[in-house]
Short mmCIF file of C-alpha atoms in Angstrom, two decimals:
data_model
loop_
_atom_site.label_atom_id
_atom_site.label_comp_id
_atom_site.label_asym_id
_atom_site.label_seq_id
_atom_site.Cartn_x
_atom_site.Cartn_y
_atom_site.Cartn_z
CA UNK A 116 99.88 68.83 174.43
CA UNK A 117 96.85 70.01 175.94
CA UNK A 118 93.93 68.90 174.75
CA UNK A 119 91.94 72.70 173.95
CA UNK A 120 95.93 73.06 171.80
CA UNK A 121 94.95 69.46 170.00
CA UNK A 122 91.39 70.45 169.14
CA UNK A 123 92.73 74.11 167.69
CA UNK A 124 95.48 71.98 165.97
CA UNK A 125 92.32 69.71 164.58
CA UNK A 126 90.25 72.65 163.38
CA UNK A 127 93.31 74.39 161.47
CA UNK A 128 94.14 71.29 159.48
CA UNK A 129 90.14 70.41 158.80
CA UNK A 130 89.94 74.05 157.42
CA UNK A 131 92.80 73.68 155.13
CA UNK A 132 92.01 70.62 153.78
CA UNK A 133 88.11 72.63 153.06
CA UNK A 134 89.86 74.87 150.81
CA UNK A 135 90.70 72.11 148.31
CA UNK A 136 87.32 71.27 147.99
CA UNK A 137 86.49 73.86 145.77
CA UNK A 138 83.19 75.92 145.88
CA UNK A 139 79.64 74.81 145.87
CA UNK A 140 78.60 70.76 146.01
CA UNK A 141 80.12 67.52 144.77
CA UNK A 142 83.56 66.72 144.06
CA UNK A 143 85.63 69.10 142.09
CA UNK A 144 88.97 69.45 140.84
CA UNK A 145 90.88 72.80 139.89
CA UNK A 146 94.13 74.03 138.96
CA UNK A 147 96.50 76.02 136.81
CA UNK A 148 98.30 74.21 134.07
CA UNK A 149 101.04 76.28 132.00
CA UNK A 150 100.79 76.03 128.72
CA UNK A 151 103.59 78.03 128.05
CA UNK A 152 106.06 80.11 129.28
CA UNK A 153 104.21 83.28 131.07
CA UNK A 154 100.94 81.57 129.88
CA UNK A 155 98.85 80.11 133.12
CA UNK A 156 95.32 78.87 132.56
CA UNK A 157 92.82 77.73 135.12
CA UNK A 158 90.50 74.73 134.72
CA UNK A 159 87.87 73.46 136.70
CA UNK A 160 86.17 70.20 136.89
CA UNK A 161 82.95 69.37 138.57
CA UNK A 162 82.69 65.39 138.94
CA UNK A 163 79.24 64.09 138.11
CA UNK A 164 76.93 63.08 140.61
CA UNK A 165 75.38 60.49 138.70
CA UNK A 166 74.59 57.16 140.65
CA UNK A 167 78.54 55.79 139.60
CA UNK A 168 81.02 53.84 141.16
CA UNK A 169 83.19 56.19 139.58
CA UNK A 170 83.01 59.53 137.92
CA UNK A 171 85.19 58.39 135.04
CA UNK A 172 82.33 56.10 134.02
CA UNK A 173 80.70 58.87 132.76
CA UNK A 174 81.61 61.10 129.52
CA UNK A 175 83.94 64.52 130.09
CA UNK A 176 82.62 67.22 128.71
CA UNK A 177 84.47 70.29 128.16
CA UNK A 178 82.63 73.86 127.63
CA UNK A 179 84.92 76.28 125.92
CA UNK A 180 82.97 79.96 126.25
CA UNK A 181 82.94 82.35 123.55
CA UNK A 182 83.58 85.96 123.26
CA UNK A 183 86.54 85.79 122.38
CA UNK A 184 87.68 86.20 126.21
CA UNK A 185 84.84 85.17 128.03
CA UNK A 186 85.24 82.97 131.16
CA UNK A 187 83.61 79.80 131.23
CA UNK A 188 84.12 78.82 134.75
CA UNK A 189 82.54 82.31 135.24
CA UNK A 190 79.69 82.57 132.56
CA UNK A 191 79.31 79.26 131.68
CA UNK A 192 79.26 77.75 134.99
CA UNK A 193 76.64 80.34 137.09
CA UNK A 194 74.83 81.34 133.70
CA UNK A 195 74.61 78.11 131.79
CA UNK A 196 74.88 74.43 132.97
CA UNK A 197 76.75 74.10 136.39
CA UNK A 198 75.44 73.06 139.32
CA UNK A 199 74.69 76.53 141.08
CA UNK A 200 72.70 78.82 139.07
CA UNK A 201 73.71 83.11 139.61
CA UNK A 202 71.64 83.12 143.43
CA UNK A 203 73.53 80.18 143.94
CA UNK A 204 70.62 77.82 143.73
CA UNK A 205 71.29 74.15 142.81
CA UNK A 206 70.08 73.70 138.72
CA UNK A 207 68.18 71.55 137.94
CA UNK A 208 69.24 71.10 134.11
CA UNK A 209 72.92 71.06 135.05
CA UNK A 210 74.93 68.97 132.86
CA UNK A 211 76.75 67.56 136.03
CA UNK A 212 73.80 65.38 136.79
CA UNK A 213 75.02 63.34 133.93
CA UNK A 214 78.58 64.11 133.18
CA UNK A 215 81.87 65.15 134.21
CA UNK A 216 82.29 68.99 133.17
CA UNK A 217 85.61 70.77 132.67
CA UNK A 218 84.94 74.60 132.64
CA UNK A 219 88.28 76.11 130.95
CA UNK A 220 89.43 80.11 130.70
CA UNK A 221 90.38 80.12 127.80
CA UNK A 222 92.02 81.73 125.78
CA UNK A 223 95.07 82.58 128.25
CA UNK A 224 94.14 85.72 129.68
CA UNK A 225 90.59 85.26 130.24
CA UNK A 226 88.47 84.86 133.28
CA UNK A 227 91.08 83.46 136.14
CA UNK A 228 93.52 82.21 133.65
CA UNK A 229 96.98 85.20 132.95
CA UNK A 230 99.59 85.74 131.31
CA UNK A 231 102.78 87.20 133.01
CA UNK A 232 102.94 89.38 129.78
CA UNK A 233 100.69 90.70 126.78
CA UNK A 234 102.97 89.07 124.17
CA UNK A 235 101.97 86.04 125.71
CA UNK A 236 98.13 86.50 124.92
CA UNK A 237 97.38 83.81 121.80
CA UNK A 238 97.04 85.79 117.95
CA UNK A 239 95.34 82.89 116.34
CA UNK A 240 93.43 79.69 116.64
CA UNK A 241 96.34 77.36 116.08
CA UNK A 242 98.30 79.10 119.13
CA UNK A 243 94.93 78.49 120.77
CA UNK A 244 94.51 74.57 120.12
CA UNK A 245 97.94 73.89 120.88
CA UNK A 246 97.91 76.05 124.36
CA UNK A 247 94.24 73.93 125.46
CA UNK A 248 95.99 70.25 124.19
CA UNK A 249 98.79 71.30 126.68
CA UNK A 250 96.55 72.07 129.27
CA UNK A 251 94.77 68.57 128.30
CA UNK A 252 97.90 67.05 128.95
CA UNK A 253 98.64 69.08 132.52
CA UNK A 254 94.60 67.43 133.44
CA UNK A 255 95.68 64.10 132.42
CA UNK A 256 98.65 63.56 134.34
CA UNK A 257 96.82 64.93 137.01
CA UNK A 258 93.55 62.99 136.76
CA UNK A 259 94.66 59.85 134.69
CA UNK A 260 91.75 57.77 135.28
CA UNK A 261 89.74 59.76 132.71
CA UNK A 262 92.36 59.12 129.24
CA UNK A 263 90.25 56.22 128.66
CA UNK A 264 87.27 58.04 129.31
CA UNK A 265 84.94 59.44 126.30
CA UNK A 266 86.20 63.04 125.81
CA UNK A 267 83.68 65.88 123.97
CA UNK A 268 84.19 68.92 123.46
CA UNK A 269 81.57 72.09 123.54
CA UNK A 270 82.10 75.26 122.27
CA UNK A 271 79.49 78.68 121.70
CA UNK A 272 80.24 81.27 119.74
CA UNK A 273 83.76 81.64 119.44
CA UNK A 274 84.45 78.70 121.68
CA UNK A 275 83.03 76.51 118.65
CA UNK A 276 85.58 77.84 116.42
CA UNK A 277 88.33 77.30 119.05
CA UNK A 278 86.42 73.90 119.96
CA UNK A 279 87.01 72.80 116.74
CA UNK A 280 90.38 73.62 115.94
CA UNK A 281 91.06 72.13 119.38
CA UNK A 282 89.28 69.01 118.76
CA UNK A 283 91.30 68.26 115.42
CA UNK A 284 94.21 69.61 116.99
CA UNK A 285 94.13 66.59 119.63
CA UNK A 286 93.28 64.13 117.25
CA UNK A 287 96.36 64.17 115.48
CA UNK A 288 98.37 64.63 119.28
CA UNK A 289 96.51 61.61 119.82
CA UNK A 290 97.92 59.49 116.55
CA UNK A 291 101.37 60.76 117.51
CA UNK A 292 101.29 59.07 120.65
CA UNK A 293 101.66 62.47 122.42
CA UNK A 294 98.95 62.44 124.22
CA UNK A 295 96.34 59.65 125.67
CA UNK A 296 92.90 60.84 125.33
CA UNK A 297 89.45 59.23 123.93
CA UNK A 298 88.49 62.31 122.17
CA UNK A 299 85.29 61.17 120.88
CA UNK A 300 82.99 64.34 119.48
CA UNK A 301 83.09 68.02 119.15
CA UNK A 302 80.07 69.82 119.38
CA UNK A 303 79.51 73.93 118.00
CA UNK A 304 76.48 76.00 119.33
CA UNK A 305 75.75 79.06 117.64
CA UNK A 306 79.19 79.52 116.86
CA UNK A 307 81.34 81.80 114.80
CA UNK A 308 82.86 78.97 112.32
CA UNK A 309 81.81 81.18 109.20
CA UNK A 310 81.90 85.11 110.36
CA UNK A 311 81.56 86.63 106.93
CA UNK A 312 78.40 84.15 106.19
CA UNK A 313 77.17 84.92 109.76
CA UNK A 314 77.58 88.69 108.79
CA UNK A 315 75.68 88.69 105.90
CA UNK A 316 72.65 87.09 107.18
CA UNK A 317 72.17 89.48 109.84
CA UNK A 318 69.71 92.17 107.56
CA UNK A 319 67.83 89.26 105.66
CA UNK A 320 67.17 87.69 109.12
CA UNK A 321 65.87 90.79 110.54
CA UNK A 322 63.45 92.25 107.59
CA UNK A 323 62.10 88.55 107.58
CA UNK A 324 61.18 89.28 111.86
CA UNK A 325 59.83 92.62 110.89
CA UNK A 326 62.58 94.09 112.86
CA UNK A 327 64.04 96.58 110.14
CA UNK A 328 62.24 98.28 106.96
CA UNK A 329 63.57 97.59 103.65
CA UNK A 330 65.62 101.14 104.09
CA UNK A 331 67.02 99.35 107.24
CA UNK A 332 67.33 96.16 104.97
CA UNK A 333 69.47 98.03 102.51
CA UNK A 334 71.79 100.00 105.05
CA UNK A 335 72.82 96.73 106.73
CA UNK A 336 73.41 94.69 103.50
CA UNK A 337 75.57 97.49 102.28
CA UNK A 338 77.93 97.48 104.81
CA UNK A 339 77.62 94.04 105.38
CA UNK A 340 79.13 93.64 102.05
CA UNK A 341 81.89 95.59 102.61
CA UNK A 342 82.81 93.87 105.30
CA UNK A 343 83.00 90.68 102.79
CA UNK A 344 84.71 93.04 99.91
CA UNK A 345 87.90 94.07 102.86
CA UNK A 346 88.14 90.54 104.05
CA UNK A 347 88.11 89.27 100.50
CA UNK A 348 90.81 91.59 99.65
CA UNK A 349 92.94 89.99 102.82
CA UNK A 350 92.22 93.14 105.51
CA UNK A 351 91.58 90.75 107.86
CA UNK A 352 91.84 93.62 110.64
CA UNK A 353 89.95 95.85 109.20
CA UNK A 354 87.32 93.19 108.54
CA UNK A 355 86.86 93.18 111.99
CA UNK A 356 86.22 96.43 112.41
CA UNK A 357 83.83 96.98 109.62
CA UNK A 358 82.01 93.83 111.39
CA UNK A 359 81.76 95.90 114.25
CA UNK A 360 80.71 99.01 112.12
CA UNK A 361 77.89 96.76 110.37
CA UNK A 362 76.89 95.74 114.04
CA UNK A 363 76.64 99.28 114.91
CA UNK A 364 74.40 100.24 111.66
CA UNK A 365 71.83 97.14 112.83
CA UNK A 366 72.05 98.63 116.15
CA UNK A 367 71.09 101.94 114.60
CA UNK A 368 68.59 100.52 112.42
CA UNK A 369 66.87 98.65 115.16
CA UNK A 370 66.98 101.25 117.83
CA UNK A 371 69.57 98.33 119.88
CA UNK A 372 68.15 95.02 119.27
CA UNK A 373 69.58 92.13 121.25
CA UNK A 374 72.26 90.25 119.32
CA UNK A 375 71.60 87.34 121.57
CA UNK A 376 68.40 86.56 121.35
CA UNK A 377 66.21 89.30 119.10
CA UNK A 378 62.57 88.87 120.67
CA UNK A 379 64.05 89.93 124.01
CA UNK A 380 63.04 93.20 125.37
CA UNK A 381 66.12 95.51 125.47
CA UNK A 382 66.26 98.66 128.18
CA UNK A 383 66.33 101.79 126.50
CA UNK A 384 69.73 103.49 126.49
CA UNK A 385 71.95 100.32 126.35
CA UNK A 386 73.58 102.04 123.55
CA UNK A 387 74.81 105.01 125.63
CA UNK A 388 76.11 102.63 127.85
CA UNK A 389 79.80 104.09 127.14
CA UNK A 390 81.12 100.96 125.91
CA UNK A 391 82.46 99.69 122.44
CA UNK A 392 80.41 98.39 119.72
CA UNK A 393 82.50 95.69 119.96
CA UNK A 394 82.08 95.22 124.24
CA UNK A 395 78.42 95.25 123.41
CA UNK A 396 78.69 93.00 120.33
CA UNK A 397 80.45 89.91 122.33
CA UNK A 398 79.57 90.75 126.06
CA UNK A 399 79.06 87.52 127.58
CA UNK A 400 75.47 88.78 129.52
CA UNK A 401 72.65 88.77 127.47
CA UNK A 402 71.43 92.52 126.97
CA UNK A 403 68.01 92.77 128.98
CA UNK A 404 66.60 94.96 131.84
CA UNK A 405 68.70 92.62 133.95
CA UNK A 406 71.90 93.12 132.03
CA UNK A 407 73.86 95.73 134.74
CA UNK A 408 73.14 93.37 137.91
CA UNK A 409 73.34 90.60 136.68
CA UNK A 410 76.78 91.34 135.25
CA UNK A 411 78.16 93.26 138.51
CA UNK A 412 76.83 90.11 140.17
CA UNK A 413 78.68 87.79 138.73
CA UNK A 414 81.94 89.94 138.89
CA UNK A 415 81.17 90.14 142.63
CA UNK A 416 80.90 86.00 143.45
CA UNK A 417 84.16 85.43 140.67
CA UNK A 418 86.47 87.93 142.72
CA UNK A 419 84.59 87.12 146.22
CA UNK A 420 84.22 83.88 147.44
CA UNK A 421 84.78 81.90 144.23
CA UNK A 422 88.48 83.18 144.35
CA UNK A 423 88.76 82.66 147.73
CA UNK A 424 87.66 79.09 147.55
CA UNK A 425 89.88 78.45 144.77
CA UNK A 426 92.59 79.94 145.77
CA UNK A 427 93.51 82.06 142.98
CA UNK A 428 96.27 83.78 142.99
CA UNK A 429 95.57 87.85 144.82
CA UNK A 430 96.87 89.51 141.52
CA UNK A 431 94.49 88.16 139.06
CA UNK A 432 91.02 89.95 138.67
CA UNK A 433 88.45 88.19 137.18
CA UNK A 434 86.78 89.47 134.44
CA UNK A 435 83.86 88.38 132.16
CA UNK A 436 85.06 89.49 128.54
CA UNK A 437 88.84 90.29 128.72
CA UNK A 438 89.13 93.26 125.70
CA UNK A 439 92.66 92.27 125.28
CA UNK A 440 92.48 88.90 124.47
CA UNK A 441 89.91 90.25 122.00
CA UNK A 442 91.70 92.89 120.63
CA UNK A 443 94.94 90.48 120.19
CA UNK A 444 93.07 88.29 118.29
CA UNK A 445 91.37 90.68 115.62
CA UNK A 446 93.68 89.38 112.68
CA UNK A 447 92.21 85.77 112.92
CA UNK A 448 88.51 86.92 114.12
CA UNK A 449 87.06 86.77 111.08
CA UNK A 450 88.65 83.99 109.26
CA UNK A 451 86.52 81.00 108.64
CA UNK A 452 87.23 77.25 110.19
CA UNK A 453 85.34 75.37 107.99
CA UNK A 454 88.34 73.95 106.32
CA UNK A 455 88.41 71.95 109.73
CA UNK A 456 85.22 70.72 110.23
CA UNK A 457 85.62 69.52 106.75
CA UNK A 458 88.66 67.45 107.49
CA UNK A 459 87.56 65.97 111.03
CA UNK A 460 84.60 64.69 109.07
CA UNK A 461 87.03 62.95 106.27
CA UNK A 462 90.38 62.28 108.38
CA UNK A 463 88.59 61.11 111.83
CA UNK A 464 86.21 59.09 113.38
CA UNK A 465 84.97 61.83 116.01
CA UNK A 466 81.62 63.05 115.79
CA UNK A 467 80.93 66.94 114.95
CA UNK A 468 77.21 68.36 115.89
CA UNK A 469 76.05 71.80 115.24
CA UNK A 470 73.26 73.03 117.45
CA UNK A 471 71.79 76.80 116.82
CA UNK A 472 68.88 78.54 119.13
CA UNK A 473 66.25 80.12 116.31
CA UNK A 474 66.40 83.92 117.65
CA UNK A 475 70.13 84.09 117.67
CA UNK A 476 71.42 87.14 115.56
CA UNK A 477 75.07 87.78 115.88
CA UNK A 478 75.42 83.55 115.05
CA UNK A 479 72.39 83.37 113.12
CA UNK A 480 71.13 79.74 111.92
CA UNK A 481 70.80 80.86 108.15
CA UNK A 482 74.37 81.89 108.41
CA UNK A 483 75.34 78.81 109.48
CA UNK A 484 73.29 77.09 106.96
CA UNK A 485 75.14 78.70 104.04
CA UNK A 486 78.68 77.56 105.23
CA UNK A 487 77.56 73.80 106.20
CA UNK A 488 75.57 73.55 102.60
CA UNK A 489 79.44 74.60 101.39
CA UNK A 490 80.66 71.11 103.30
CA UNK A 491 82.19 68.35 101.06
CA UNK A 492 82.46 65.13 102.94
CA UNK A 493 80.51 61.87 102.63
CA UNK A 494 78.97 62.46 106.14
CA UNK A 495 77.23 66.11 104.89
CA UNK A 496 76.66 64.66 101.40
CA UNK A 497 74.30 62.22 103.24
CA UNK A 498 73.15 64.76 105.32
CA UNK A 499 71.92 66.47 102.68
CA UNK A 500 69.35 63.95 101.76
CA UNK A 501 68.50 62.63 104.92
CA UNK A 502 65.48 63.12 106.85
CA UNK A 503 64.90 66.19 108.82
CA UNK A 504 62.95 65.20 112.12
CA UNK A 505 61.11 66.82 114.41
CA UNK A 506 62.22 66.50 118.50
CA UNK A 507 59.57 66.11 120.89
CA UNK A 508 59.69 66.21 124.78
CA UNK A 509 56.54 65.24 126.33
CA UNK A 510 54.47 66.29 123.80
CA UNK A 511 56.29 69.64 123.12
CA UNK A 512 58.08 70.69 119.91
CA UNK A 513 61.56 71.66 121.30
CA UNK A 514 63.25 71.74 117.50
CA UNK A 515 64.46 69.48 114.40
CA UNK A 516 67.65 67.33 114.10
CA UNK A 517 68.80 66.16 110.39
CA UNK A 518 71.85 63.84 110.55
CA UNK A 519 74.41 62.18 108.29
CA UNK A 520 76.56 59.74 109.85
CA UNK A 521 79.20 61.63 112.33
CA UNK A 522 77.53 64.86 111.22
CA UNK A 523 74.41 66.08 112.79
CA UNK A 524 72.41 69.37 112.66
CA UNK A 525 70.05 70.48 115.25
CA UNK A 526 68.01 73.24 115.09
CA UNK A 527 66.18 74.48 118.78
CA UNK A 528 63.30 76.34 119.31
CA UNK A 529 62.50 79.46 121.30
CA UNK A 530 66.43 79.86 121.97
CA UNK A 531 68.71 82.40 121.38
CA UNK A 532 72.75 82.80 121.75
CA UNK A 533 73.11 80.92 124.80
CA UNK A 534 70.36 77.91 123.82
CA UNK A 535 71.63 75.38 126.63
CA UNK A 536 69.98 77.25 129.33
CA UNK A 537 67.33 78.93 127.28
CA UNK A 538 65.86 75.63 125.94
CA UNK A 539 66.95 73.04 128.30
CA UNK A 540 64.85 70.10 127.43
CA UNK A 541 66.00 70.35 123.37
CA UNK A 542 69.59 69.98 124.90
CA UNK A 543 69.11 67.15 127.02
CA UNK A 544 68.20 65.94 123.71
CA UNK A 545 71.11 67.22 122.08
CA UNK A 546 73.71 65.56 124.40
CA UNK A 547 71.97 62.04 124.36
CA UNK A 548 72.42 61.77 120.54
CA UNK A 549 76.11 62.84 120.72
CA UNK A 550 77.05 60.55 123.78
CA UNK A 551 74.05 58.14 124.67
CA UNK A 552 73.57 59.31 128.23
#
C-alpha cells in the first residue's frame, strides 16, 4: 500500500468517526430510540463541561419543550440554554456549564423525532409518559453510567404538563423494578398544568397592565367563560377551539399583543400573517420584529448542518411546531394535570418546583396561582404559610421563592414565556435550590 493510498485511507476513517461527534463543542451523545412500533424519537445529550472526572458526577437534566410539538433540540437548544446560542455563539448561561442536558423531540412527531404513520402520533398524556419512560430506558442501556445519577426533569408550557405526567410516570416504573433511574425532581415553567385557570386569567391580567379597556375586559371574560362552560360540559375538543377563539378575541382586543411576553413590542400585521390562531397561539418563536428570521433561521441550521452532523435520517424535515401532533392531541389539551402534581407530592419523595416569568400571558402566574392554592398535600399546606422571600443576585431583585418542603414556588422578574433565557441569573438560582449545583 502506498503511502499517499494509507494517508487517504487515514483521512476517510478520521472523517467518519467526526460525524459521531455531534455538532458544536463538548461531548455529546444522540440517537433514535423507538418507543413503539412506527414511533422513532430523537434525543440528544450534551455532557457537561464542568471541571469532572466524569460527566455522570453531575445531575441530568432533561428539557421537554412545549407547544405541543415543539422541538427542544431545536428551540430549546439554540433559543434557550445550550451551548451555542442562534449565531452559533458559545452561551454563556448555558445549563451545560453545570449539568448534563438531554434535549428530547417529543412528542413523537416533533422536531427530528417521526412516526412511520399518523395513527402513531400520541392522543394523550399517558401515551406520552409511557412513550418518553421507553425512550428513558433506550438512553439507559445505552449510557448506563448515569441510572445512578440524579435525574430532573424540565418542562415549559406544555412540556410541564407532559414533564409531569412523565416524572410520576417513571416513579412508579422505577418501584416496579422496570426501570433503574434516580429520578429525583420535576420542575414546570410557565406551564399549561391548569388550561381552563390559565384561560380565565388572561382579561383580568391584561386590564390590570392597562392593555385592554373594561369593554375589552368584558369581551375576553365572556368567552373565556365559555370556554370553561364547554369543557365543563365534557367538549373537551371544542374547548380547545373556543380557547383558541378567546385567544383570537384578546388578539382583537389588543390589536396582537404578545402571548409570550406582553411588554414586548409586536410588528404590525403579525395577525395577517396567514396562519392559525392556534400556529400563532403556541409558535415556539417569540412574536417580535425578529419573529420571521429568526424562525427561518433556525429551520435553516435544523435541516442544514445540524442534520447533517447528526445524521438524521434524509426523509425527516425538521420543523419547529409540528400542527399535527397538535391537532392529534386537541381532546387532552385542555384537561388539567393537577391531579398529578398532587399525588407526586403525597406518593413520592421527588421534588416538584414551579417557576413562572411575570409578563407571561398565555401561562400567566395568577393562573397558576389559582390551581396550586387548589393543592391538598402536606408539602403545599406548609407552603401556604411559609415565608415568601425575596432572590437577590448581586444586589439585584431577580424574583421571590416561597417553599414547603418538596414543593417550591418561584416567581421571576422581567421574564416572560421562555424565562430561562430571558432572566438568566433568577434561574441559576432556580436550579441551585432544586439540585445544589
Amino acid at each position: 500500500m502506498t503511502r499517499f493510498v494509507l494517508l487517504c485511507l487515514l483521512a476517510l476513517i478520521s472523517t467518519a468517526a467526526a460525524k459521531g461527534k455531534g455538532f458544536g463543542p463538548g461531548e455529546q451523545d444522540y440517537g433514535y430510540a423507538d418507543v413503539r412500533d412506527g414511533a422513532h424519537m430523537f434525543w440528544w445529550l450534551f455532557h457537561t463541561t464542568a471541571n469532572v472526572t466524569n460527566s455522570s458526577e453531575r445531575p441530568l437534566m432533561m428539557w421537554l419543550q412545549g407547544g405541543p410539538g415543539a422541538s427542544s433540540c431545536g428551540y430549546g437548544n439554540f433559543e434557550i440554554l445550550g451551548p451555542l446560542d442562534l449565531n452559533l455563539e458559545p452561551r454563556e448561561s448555558t445549563w451545560v456549564k453545570d449539568f448534563n442536558v438531554l434535549f428530547v423531540d417529543n412528542p413523537v412527531g416533533s422536531g427530528y423525532s417521526y412516526v412511520d404513520r399518523l395513527s402513531s402520533l400520541t392522543t394523550d398524556n399517558k401515551q406520552i409518559a409511557r412513550d418518553l419512560v421507553s425512550l428513558m430506558k433506550s438512553f439507559y442501556e445505552k449510557l448506563p453510567q448515569f441510572k445512578t445519577t440524579p435525574f430532573y426533569v424540565y418542562g415549559q408550557s406544555y412540556g410541564g404538563k407532559m414533564a409531569i405526567e412523565f416524572a410520576r410516570m417513571l416513579y412508579d416504573e422505577v418501584a416496579q423494578g422496570n426501570i433503574q433511574s434516580n429520578i429525583s425532581g420535576v420542575a414546570m415553567g410557565n406551564s399549561w398544568i391548569s388550561p381552563v385557570d390559565s384561560t380565565l386569567s388572561w382579561g383580568p391580567l391584561l386590564y390590570e397592565m392597562s392593555l385592554v379597556d373594561e369593554g375589552g375586559l368584558e369581551a375576553i371574560n365572556r368567552q373565556a367563560n365559555y370556554t370553561k362552560q364547554v369543557f365543563d360540559q365534557g367538549q373537551f375538543a371544542q374547548s380547545t377551539s373556543e380557547w383558541a377563539r378567546t385567544q383570537n378575541v384578546v388578539f382583537q382586543k389588543t390589536d396582537g399583543v404578545d402571548f409570550y411576553n406582553v411588554i414586548n413590542k409586536v410588528e404590525r400585521g403579525f395577525l395577517r400573517s396567514g396562519r392559525t390562531i392556534m400556529e400563532k397561539a403556541f409558535d415556539v418563536q417569540t412574536i417580535t420584529k425578529h419573529y420571521s428570521s429568526r424562525a427561518d433561521s433556525l429551520d435553516t441550521l435544523m435541516n442544514g448542518p445540524v442534520k447533517e452532523a447528526l445524521g438524521i435520517p434524509s426523509n425527516v424535515r425538521w420543523g419547529s411546531q409540528s400542527n399535527s401532533v397538535f391537532n392529534y392531541l386537541n381532546v387532552d389539551f385542555m384537561k388539567p394535570v393537577t391531579s398529578v402534581v398532587e399525588s407526586l407530592l403525597n406518593e413520592t419523595n421527588i421534588n416538584v418546583h414551579v417557576y413562572n416569568g411575570n409578563v407571561d400571558l398565555i401561562c400567566s402566574t395568577p393562573g397558576q396561582m389559582v390551581w396550586i392554592n387548589k393543592l391538598k398535600s402536606e408539602a403545599t399546606t406548609i407552603f401556604q404559610t411559609a415565608l415568601r422571600r425575596t432572590i437577590w443576585v448581586n444586589n439585584t431583585m431577580e424574583g421571590y421563592e416561597k417553599h414547603g418542603g418538596k414543593f417550591a414556588l418561584f416567581w421571576i422578574n422581567v421574564a416572560g414565556h421562555s424565562a430561562p433565557i430571558e432572566n438568566t441569573a433568577a434561574t441559576r438560582h432556580i436550579l441551585k435550590s432544586m439540585t445544589g449545583f
